[in-house]
C-alpha positions as a LaTeX table, in Angstrom:
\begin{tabular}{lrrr}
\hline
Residue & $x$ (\AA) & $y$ (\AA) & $z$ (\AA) \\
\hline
Unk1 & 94.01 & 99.55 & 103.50 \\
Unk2 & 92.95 & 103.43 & 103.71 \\
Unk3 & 93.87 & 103.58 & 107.09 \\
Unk4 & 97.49 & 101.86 & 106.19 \\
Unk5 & 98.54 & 104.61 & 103.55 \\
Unk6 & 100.99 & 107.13 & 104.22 \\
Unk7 & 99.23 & 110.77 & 104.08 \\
Unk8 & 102.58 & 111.91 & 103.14 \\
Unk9 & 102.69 & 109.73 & 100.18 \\
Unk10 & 99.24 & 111.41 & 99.01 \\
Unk11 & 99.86 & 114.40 & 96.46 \\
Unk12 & 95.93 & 115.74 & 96.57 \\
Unk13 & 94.69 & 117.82 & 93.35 \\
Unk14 & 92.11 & 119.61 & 91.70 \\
Unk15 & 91.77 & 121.50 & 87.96 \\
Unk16 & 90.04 & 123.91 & 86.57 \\
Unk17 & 89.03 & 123.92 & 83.09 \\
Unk18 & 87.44 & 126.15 & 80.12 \\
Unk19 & 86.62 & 126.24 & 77.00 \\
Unk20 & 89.35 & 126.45 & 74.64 \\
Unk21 & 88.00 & 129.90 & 73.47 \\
Unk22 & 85.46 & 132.48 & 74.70 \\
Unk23 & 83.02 & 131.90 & 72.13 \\
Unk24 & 81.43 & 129.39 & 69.49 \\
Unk25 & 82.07 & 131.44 & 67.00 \\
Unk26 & 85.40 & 131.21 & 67.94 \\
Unk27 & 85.95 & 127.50 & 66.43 \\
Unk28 & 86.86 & 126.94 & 62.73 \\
Unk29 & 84.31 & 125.77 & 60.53 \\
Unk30 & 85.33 & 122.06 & 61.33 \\
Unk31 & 85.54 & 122.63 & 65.00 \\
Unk32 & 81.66 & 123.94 & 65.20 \\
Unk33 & 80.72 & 121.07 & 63.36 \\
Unk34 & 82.85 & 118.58 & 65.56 \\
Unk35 & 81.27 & 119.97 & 68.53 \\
Unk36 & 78.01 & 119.63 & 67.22 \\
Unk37 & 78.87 & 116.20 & 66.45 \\
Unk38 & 80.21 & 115.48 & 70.23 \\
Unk39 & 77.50 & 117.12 & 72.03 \\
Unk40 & 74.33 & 116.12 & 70.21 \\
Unk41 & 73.22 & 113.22 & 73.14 \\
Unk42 & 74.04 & 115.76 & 75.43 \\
Unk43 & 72.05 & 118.81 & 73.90 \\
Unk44 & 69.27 & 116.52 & 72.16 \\
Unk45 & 66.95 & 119.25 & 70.77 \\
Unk46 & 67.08 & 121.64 & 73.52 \\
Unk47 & 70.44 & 123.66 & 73.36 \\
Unk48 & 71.82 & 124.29 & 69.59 \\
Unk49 & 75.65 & 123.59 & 69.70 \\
Unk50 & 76.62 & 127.41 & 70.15 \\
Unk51 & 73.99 & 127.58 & 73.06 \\
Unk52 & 75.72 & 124.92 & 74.33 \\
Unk53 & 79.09 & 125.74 & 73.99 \\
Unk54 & 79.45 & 127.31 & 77.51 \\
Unk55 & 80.12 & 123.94 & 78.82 \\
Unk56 & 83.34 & 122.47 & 76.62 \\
Unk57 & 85.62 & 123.30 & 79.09 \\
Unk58 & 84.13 & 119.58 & 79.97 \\
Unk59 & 85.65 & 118.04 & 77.38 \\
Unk60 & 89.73 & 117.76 & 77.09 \\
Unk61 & 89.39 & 117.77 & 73.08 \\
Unk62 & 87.56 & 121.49 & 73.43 \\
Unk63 & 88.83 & 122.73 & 76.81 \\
Unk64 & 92.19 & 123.33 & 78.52 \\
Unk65 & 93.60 & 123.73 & 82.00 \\
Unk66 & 93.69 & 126.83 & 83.83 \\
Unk67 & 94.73 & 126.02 & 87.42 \\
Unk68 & 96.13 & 122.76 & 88.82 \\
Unk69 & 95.90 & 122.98 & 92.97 \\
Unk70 & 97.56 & 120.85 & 94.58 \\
Unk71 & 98.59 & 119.98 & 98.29 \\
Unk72 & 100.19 & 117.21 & 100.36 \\
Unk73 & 100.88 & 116.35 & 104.46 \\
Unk74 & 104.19 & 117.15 & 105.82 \\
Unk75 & 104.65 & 116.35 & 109.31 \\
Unk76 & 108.06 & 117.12 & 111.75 \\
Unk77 & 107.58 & 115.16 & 114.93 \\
Unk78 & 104.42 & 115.87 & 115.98 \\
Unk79 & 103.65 & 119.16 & 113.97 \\
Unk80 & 101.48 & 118.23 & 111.06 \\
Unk81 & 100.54 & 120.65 & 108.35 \\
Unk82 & 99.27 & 120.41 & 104.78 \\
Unk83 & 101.12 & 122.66 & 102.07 \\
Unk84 & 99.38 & 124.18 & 98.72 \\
Unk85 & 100.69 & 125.21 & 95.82 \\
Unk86 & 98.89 & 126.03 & 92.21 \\
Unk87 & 100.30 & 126.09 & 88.46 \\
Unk88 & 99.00 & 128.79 & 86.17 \\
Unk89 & 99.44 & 130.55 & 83.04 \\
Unk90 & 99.36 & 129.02 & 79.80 \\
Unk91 & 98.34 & 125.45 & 79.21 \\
Unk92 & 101.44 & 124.37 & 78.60 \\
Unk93 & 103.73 & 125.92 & 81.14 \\
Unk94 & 101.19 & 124.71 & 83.70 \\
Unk95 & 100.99 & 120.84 & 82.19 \\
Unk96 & 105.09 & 120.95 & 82.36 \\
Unk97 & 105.34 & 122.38 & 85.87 \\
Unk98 & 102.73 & 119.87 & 87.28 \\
Unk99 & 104.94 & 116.84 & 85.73 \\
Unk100 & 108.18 & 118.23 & 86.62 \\
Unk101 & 106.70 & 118.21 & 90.23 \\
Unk102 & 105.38 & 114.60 & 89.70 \\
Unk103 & 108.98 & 113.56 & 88.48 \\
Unk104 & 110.54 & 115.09 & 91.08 \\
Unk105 & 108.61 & 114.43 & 94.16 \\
Unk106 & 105.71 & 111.87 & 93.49 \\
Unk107 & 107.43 & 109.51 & 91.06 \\
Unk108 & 107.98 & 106.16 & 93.51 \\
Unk109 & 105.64 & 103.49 & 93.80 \\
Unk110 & 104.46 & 104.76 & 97.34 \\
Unk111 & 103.06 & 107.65 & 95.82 \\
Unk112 & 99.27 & 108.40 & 94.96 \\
Unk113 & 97.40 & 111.05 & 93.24 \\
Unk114 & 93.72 & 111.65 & 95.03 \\
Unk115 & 91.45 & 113.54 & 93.35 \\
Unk116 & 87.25 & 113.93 & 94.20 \\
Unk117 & 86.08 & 112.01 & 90.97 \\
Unk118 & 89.67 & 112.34 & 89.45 \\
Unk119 & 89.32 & 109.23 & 87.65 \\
Unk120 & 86.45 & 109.81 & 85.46 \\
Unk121 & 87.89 & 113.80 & 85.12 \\
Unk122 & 90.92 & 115.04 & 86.39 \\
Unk123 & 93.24 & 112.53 & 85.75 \\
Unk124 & 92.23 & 111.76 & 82.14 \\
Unk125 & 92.05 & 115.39 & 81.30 \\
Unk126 & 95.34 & 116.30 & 82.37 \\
Unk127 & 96.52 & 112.97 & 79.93 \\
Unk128 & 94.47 & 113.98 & 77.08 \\
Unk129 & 95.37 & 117.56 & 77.55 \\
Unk130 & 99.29 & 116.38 & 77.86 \\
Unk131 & 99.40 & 114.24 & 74.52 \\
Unk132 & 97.18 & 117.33 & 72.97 \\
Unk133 & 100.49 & 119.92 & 74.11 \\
Unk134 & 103.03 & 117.19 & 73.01 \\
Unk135 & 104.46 & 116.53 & 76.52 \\
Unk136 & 105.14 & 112.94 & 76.92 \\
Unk137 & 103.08 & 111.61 & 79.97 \\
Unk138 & 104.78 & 110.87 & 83.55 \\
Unk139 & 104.57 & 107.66 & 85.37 \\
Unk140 & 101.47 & 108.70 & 87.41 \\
Unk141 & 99.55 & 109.23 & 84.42 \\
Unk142 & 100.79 & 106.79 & 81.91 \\
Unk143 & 98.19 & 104.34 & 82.50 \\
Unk144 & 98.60 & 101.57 & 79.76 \\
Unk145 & 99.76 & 98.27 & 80.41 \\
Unk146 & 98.80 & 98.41 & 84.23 \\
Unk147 & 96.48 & 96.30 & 86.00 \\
Unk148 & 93.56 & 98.02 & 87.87 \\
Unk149 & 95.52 & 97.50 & 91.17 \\
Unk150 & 98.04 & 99.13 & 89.75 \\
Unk151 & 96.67 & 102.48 & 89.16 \\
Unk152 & 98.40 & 104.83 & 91.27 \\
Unk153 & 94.87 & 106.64 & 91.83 \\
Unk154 & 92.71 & 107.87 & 94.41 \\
Unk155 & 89.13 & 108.90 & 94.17 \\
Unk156 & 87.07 & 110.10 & 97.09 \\
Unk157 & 83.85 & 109.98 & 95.36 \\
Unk158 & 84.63 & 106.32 & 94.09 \\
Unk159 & 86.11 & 105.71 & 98.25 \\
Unk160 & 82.63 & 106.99 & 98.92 \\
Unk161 & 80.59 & 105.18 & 96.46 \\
Unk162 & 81.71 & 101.78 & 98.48 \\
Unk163 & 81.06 & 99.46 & 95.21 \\
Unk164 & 77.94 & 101.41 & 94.18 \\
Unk165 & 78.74 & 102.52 & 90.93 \\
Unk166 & 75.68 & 104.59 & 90.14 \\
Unk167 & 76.00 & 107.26 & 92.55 \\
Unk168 & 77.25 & 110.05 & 92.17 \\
Unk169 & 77.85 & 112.67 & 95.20 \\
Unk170 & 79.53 & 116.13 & 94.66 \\
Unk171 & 82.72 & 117.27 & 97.13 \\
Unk172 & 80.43 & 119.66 & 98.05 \\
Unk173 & 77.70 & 117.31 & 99.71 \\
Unk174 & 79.83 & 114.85 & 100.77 \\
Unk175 & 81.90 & 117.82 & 103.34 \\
Unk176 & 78.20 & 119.14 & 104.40 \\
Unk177 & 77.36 & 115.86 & 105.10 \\
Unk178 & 80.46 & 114.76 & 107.02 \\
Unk179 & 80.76 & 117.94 & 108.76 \\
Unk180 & 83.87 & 119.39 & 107.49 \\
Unk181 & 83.64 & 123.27 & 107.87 \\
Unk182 & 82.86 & 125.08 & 104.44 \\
Unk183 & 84.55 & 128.61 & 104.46 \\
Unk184 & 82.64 & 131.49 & 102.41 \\
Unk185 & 82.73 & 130.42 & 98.94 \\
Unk186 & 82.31 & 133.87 & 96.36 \\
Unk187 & 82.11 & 131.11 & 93.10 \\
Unk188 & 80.94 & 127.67 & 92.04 \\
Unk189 & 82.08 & 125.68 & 88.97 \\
Unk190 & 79.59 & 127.41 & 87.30 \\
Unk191 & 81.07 & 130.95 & 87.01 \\
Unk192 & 84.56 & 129.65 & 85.79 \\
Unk193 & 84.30 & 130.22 & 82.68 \\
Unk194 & 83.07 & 134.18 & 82.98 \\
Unk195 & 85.53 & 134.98 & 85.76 \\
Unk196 & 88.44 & 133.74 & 83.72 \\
Unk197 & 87.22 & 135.24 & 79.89 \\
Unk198 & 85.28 & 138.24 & 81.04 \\
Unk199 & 87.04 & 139.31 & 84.62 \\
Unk200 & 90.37 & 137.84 & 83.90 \\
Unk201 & 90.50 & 136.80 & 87.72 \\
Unk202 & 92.80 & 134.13 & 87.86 \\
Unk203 & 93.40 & 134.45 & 91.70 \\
Unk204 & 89.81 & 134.50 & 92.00 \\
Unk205 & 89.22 & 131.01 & 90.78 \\
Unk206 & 93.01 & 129.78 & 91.89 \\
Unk207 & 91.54 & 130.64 & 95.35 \\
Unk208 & 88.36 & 128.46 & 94.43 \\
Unk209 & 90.73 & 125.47 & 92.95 \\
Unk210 & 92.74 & 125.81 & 96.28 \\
Unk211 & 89.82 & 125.22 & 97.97 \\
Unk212 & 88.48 & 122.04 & 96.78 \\
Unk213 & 91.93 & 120.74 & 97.15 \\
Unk214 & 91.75 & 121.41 & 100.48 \\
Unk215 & 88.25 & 119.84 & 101.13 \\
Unk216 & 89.47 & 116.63 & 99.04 \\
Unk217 & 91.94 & 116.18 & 101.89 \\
Unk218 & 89.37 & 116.81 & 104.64 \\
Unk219 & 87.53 & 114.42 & 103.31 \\
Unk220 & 90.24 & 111.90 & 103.30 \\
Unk221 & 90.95 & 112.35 & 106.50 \\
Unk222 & 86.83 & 112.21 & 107.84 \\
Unk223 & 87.23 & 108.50 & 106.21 \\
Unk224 & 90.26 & 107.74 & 107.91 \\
Unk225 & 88.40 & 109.08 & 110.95 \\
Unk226 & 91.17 & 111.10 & 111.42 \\
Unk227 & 91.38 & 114.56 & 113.23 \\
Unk228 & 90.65 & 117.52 & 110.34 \\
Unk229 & 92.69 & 119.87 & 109.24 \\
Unk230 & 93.11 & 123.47 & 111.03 \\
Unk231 & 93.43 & 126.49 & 109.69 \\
Unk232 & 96.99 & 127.19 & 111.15 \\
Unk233 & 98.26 & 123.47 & 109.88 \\
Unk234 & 96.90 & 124.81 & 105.83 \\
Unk235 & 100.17 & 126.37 & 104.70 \\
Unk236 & 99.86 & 128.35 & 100.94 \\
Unk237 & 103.79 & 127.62 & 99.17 \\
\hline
\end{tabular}
């Protein structure tokens, strides 16, 4: 079935995410002690909930959405290319911008979201982050009611899994491993958080959300066994 899809049917994607404010101290009394609450199988005895707090941009009900990359295939005749394009600002103008696009140009039946481990991340934190802003969900992401077939969802760490549903294999790895060409990377997921509070870079890490977009294709197309991407066919829109 991979190799039957359409690529131009594919809208590829990737978020970034931080915490919902720079610091723990940050939170009102109830939210410390929610996040204690939330994070205490996760911490155990080694972190205390502030120490911790560097990492709720992992969690939708503590985070929120910086960047949304995404990209699709275009081709005309034999001329193929692969167009990005990222939302930014606040939360909410970039939440309405991404479903506008959704409702405008990925809103059939024929069309698919991919994401690298979008469905245990990206795909329920732009929902939960959507109901949170009070923006009624689009089709793509309105998941109730549908059977599993009928998730309009792409994963290539679940494509890559192949019914093993224990492992777990970053986007990183998985292009080392198939050969897809890394460019020079200044930032990891890591340093997300610090370049967006502290540096205020947002072109910084829309460059690094671009990126992974990007890769998430490559891969697709290494499992299609299909020809990668050049640099000339990656168009920025």
């Amino acid at each position: 079935m991979l190799y039957k899809l359409n690529l131009e049917h594919i809208l590829f994607l990737d978020i970034e995410t931080v915490p919902q404010h720079q610091y723990f101290t940050d939170l009102d009394e109830t939210g410390q002690h929610l996040w204690e609450q939330k994070t205490q199988y996760q911490r155990k005895d080694e972190f205390t909930a502030e120490e911790f707090y560097g990492r709720a941009g992992i969690w939708a009900e503590f985070g929120k959405i910086i960047c949304i990359s995404v990209g699709y295939f275009t081709h005309k005749g034999d001329i193929r290319s692969f167009r990005v394009t990222s939302f930014y600002g606040s939360e909410n103008k970039i939440l309405i911008e991404f479903k506008q696009l959704l409702q405008d140009h990925f809103n059939h039946a024929k069309h698919l979201l991919c994401a690298h481990n979008g469905k245990e991340f990206d795909f329920p934190y732009i929902a939960r982050r959507m109901v949170i802003n009070g923006i009624n969900l689009p089709y793509k992401l309105d998941l109730f009611g549908k059977k599993p077939w009928e998730v309009p969802h792409l994963d290539t760490m679940e494509l890559w899994k192949f019914g093993d549903y224990k492992h777990y294999t970053s986007l990183k790895l998985l292009s080392h491993i198939l050969g897809i060409p890394s460019p020079k990377e200044d930032m990891d997921g890591s340093m997300v958080k610090d370049v967006f509070y502290k540096e205020n870079d947002i072109d910084r890490i829309i460059a690094y959300c671009e990126l992974d977009v990007v890769t998430t294709a490559q891969v697709f197309l290494r499992m299609r066994n299909e020809e990668l991407l050049t640099d000339d066919e990656i168009k920025k829109v």
